[in-house]
Short mmCIF file of C-alpha atoms in Angstrom, two decimals:
data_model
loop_
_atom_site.label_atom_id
_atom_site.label_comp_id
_atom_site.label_asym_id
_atom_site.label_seq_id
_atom_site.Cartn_x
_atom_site.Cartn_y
_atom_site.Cartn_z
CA UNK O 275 -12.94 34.00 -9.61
CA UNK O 276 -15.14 32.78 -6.92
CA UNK O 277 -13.98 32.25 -3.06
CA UNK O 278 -14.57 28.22 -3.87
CA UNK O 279 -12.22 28.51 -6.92
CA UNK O 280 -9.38 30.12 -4.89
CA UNK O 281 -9.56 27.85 -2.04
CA UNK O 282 -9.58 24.86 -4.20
CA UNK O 283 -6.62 26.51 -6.02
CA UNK O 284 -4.50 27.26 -2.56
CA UNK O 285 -5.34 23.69 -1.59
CA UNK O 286 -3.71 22.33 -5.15
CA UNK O 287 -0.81 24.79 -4.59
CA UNK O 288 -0.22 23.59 -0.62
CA UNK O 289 -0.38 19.84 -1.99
CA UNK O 290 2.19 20.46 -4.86
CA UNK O 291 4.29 22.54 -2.14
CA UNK O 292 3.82 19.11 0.82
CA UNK O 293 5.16 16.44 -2.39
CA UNK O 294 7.61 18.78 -3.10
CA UNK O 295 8.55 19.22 -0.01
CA UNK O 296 8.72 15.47 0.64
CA UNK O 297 10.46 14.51 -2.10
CA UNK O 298 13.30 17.00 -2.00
CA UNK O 299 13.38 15.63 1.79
CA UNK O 300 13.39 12.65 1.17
CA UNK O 301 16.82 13.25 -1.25
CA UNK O 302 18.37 15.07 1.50
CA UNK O 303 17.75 12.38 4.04
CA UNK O 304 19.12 9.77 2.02
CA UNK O 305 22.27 12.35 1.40
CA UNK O 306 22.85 12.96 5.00
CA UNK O 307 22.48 9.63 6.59
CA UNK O 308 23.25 6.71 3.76
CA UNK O 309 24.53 4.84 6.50
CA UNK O 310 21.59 4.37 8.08
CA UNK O 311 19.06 3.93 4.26
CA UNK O 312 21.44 1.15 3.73
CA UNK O 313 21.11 -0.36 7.38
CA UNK O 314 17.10 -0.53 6.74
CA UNK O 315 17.24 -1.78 3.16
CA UNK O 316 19.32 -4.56 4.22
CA UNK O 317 17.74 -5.71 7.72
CA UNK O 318 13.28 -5.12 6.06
CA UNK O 319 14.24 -5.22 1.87
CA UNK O 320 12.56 -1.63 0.83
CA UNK O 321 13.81 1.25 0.62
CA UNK O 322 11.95 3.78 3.46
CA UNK O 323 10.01 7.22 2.42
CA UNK O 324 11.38 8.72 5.41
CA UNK O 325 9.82 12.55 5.35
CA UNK O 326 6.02 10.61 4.74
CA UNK O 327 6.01 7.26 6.38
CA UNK O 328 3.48 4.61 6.51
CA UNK O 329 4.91 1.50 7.90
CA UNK O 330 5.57 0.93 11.41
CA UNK O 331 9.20 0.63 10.37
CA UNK O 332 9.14 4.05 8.00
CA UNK O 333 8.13 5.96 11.16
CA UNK O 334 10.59 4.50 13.86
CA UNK O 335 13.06 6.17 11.08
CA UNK O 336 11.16 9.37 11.01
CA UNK O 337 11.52 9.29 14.45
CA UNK O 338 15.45 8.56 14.46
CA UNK O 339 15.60 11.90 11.70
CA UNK O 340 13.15 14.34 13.40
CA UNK O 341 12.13 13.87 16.45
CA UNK O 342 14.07 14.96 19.26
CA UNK O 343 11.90 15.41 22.00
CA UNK O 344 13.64 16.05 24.94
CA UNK O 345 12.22 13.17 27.29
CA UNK O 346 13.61 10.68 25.39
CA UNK O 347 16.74 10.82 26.63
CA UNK O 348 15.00 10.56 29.91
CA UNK O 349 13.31 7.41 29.10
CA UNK O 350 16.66 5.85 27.47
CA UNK O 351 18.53 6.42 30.36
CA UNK O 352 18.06 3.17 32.57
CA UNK O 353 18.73 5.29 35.61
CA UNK O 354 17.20 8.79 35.05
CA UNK O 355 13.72 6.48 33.94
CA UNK O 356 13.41 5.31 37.38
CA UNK O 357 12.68 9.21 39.09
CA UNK O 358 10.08 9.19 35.88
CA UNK O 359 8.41 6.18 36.93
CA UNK O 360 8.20 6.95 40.75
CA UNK O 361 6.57 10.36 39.83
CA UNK O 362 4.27 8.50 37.46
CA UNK O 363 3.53 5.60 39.26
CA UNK O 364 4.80 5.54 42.64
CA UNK O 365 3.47 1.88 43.91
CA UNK O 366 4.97 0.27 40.68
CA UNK O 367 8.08 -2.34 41.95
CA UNK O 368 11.98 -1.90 40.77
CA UNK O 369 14.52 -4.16 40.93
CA UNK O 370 16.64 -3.03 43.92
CA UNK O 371 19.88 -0.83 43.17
CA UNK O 372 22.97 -1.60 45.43
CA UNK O 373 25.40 1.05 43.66
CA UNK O 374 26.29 3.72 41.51
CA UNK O 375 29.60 4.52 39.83
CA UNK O 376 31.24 5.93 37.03
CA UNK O 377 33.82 3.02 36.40
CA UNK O 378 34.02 -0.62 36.67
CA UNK O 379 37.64 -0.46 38.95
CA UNK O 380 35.28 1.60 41.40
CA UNK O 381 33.08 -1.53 41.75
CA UNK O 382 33.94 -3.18 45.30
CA UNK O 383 34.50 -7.05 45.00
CA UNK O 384 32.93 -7.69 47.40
CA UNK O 385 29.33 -6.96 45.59
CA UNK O 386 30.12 -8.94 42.65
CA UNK O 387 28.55 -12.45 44.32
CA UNK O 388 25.88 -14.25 42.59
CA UNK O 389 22.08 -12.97 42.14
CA UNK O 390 23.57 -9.48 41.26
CA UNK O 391 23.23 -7.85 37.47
CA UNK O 392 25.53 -5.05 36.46
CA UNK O 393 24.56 -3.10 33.95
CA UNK O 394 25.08 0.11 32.29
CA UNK O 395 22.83 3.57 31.80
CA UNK O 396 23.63 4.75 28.24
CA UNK O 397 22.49 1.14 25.96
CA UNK O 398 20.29 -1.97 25.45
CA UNK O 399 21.76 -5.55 26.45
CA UNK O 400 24.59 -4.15 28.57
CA UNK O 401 24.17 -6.52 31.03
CA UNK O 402 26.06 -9.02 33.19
CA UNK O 403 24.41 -11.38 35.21
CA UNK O 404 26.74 -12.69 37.99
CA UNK O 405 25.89 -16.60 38.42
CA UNK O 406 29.07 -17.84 39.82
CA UNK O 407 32.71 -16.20 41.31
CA UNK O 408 35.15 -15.54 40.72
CA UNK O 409 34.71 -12.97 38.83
CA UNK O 410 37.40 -12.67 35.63
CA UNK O 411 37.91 -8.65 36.39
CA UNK O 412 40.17 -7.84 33.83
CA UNK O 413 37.63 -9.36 31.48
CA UNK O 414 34.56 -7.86 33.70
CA UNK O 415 36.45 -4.73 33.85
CA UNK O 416 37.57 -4.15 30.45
CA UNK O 417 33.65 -4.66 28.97
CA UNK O 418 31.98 -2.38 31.06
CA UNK O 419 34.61 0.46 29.95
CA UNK O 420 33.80 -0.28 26.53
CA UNK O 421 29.92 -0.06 26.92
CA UNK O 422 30.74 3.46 29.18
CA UNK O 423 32.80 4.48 26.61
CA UNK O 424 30.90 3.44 23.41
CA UNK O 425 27.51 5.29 22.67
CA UNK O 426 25.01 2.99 21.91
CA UNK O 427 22.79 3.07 18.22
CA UNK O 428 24.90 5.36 16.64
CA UNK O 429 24.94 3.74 13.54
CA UNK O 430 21.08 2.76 13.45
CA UNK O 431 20.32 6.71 14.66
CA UNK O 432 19.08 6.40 18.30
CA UNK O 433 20.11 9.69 18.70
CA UNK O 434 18.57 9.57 22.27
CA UNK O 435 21.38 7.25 23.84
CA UNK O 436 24.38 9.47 22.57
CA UNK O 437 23.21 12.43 25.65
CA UNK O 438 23.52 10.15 28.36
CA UNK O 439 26.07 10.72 31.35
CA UNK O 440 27.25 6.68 31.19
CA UNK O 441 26.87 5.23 34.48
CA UNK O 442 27.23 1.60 36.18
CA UNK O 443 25.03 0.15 38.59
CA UNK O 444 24.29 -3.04 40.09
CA UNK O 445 20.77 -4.49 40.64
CA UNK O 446 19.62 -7.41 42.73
CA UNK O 447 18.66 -10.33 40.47
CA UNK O 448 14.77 -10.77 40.45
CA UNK O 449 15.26 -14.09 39.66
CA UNK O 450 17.27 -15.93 36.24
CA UNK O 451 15.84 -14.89 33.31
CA UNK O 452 15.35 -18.64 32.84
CA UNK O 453 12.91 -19.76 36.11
CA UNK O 454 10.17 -21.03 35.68
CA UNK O 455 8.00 -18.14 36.54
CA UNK O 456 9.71 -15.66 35.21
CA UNK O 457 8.53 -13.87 32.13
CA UNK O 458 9.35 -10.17 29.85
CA UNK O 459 6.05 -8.21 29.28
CA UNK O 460 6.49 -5.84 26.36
CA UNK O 461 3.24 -3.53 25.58
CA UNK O 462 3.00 -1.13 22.68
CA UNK O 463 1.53 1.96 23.75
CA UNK O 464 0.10 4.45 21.47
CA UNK O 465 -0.97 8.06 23.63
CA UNK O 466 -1.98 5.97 26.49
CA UNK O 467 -3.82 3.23 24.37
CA UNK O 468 -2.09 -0.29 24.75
CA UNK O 469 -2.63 -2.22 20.96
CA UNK O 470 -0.97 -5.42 21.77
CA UNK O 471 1.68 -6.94 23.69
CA UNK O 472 4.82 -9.56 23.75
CA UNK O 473 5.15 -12.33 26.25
CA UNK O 474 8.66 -13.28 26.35
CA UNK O 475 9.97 -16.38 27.93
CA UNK O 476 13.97 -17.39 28.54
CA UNK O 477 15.12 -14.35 26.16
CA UNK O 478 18.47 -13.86 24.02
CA UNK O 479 18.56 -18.03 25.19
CA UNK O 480 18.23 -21.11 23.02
CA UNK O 481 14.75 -21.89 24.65
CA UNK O 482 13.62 -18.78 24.11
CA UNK O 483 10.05 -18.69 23.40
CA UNK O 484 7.20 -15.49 22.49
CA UNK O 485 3.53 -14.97 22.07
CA UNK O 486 1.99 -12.15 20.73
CA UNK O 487 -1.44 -10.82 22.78
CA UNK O 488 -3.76 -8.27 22.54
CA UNK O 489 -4.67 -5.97 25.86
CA UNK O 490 -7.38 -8.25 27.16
CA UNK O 491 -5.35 -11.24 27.24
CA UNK O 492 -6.14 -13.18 23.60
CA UNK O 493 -3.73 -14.88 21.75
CA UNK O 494 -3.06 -13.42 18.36
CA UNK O 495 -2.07 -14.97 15.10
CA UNK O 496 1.43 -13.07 14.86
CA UNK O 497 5.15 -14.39 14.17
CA UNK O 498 7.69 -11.79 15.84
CA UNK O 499 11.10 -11.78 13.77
CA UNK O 500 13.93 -9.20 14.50
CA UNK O 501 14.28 -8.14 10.73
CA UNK O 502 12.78 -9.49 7.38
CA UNK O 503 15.87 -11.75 6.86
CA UNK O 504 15.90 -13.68 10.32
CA UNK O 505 13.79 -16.08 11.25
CA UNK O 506 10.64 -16.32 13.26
CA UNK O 507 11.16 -16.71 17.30
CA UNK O 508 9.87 -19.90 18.24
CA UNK O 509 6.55 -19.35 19.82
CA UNK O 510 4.84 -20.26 23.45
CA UNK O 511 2.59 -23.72 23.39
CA UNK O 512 -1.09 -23.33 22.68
CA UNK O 513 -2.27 -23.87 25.88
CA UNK O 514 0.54 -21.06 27.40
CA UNK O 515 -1.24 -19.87 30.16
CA UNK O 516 -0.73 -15.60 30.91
CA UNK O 517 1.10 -14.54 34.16
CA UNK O 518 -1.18 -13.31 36.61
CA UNK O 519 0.18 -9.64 36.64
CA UNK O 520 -0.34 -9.36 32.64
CA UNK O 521 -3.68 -6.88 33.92
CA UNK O 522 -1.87 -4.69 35.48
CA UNK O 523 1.30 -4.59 33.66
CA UNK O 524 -1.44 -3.04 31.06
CA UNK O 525 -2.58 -0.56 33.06
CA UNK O 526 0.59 0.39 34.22
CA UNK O 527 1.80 0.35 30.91
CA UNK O 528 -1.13 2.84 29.14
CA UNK O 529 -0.22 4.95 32.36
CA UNK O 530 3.49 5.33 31.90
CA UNK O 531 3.09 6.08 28.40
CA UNK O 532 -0.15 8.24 27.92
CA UNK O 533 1.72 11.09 27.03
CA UNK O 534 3.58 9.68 24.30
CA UNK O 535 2.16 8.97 20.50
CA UNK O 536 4.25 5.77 20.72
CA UNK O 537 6.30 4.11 23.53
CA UNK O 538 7.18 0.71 24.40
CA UNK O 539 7.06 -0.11 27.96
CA UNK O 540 8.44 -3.36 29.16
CA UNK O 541 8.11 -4.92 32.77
CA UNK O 542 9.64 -8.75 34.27
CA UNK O 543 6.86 -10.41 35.88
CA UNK O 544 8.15 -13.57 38.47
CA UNK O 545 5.08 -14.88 40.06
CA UNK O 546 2.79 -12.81 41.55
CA UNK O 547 5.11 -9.79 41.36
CA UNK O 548 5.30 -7.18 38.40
CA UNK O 549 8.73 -5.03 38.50
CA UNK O 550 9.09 -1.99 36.03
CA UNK O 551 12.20 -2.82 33.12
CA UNK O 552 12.49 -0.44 30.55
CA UNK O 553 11.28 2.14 28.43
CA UNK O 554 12.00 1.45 24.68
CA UNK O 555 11.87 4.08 21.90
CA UNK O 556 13.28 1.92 18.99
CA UNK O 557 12.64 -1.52 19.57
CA UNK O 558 14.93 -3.74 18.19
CA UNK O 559 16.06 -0.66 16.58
CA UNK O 560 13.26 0.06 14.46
CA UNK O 561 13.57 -3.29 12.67
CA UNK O 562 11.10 -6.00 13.90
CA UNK O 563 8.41 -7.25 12.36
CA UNK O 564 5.41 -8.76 14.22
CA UNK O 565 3.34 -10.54 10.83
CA UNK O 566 -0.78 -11.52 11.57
CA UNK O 567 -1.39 -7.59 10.54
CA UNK O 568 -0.22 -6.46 14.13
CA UNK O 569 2.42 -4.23 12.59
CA UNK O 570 -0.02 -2.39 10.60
CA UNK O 571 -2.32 -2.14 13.13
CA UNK O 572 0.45 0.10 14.58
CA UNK O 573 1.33 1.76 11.53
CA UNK O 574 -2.75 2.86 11.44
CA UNK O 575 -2.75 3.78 14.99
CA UNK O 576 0.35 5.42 14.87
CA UNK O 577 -0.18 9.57 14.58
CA UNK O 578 2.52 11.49 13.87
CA UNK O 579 0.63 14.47 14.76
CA UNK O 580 0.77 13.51 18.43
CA UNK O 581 4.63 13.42 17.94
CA UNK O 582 6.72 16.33 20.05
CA UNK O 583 8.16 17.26 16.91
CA UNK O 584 4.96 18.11 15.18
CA UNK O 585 3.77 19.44 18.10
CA UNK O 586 6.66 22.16 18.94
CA UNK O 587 7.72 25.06 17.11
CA UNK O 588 10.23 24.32 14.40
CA UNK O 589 12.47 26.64 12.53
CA UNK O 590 14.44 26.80 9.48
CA UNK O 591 14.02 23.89 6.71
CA UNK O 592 12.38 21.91 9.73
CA UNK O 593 9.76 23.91 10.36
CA UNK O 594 9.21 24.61 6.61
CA UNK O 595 8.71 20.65 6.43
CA UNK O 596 6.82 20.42 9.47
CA UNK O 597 4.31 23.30 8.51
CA UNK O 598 3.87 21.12 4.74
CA UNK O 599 3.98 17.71 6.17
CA UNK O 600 0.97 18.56 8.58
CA UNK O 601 -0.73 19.80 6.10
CA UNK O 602 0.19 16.54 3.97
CA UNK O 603 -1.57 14.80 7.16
CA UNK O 604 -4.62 16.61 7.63
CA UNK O 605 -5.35 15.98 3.87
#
């Protein structure tokens, strides 16, 4: 047999082995975490291939089941971020921290006056914005413990929150989420390259309105929605004009993330002034859908190969997948 028949016959044998290998992966999956198959067939309608991916949604799932890397607990952490983001970009504004503690009883009442938000490390939306005192602190009190004591995602399988030390801190309002000037910036980074971004205005309120833009700036036919069953956020008018810090926020934003194959990172802009927000490694848990082809776009751009986990040494049944599914990929 010649050298072009054997190769062509260890090629056929590695691409039996990867579909094997995906498929018998794809069964254990579904074994170990049915909690979290049902969660996604009920919030997008489909039932995910988990172990080969394709959708935007698919691999926020593959990333839930295999990828650990190690700084995303970093970037989860709404504390331990901040070091990250002074090492990475040092001139980039924060909302000001006024302090630190490990339970709300520690909190003095004194700080808890209006234009404060206190919020805890270890979740998303753990917030309380203080707009007028007194404060109910039995109520106050008795959330916070929960959110301290609760790990955030477990049932969804954002693995990343469960290793955080919980912590509560209080920040010095930027401004109401509702002023006029004040706006979220949400930009989907893929290894440093920003594909399009979310203008949020008056969010989680009854006005709340959203656009959908690319990196320079241009409006985009898209419709964000949390999950296939809710319906579409109401969108900005026509003639929404873009904050003035939306050009940097993008630079920023390809900065903070170059390292990663996908990231979301999310500033407030009020006025002139950009101040860093979050880092977000399942947005809306791995369930929202952005229509006008935007979400494939990501899917496309989206390279597991660049992921930690197919980049590090695996062992056992991982790193027999890993070694097949990379192959799967390169085919």
């Amino acid at each position: 047999m010649s050298t072009t028949g054997r190769d062509d016959i260890r090629r056929k044998v590695r691409s039996i082995a990867a579909a094997t290998a995906i498929l018998l992966g794809n069964i254990l999956v579904y074994m170990r975490y049915p909690g979290r198959i049902l969660k996604f067939y009920r919030r997008l309608g489909y039932l995910p291939n988990v172990c080969d991916p394709k959708s935007k949604n698919e691999k926020f799932l593959w990333r839930k089941t295999f990828d650990r890397n190690p700084m995303y607990r970093i970037l989860a952490d709404k504390l331990a971020v901040r070091e990250f983001i002074m090492m990475r970009c040092p001139e980039l504004a924060m909302s000001e921290i006024v302090w630190i503690g490990s339970s709300p009883q520690q909190i003095p009442q004194a700080l808890l006056q209006p234009g404060i938000v206190v919020k805890t490390n270890n979740g998303c939306n753990r917030n309380i914005f203080i707009t007028q005192v007194p404060v109910d602190r039995v109520r106050f009190n008795k959330q916070i413990a929960q959110w301290l004591a609760r790990p955030y995602g477990v049932t969804a399988g954002e693995w990343a929150y469960r290793r955080i030390q919980p912590s509560v801190f209080i920040e010095k309002m930027i401004a109401l989420p509702s002023g006029r000037e004040f706006f979220d910036l949400c930009f989907h980074v893929l290894m440093g390259k920003c594909l399009l971004a979310t203008v949020d205005k008056d969010v989680k309120q009854e006005s709340e309105r959203i656009a959908v833009f690319d990196p320079h700036g241009n409006r985009l036919t898209a419709h964000f929605k949390d999950n296939a069953k809710s319906k579409p956020c109401k969108e900005l008018p026509e003639d929404f004009q873009l904050p003035a810090t939306f050009g940097d926020a993008v630079r920023y934003a390809e900065e903070i993330a170059r390292d990663f194959d996908y990231v979301r990172v999310d500033f407030m802009s009020h006025g002139n002034r950009l101040y860093f927000c979050e880092c977000t490694i399942f947005p809306m848990g791995g369930y929202s859908i952005i229509s006008g082809g935007a979400d494939e776009r990501i899917a496309a751009a989206w390279d597991l190969q660049n992921s930690w986990f197919m980049q590090s040494r695996q062992t056992g049944i991982r790193g027999i997948y890993a070694a097949l599914y990379r192959y799967r990929l390169s085919e």
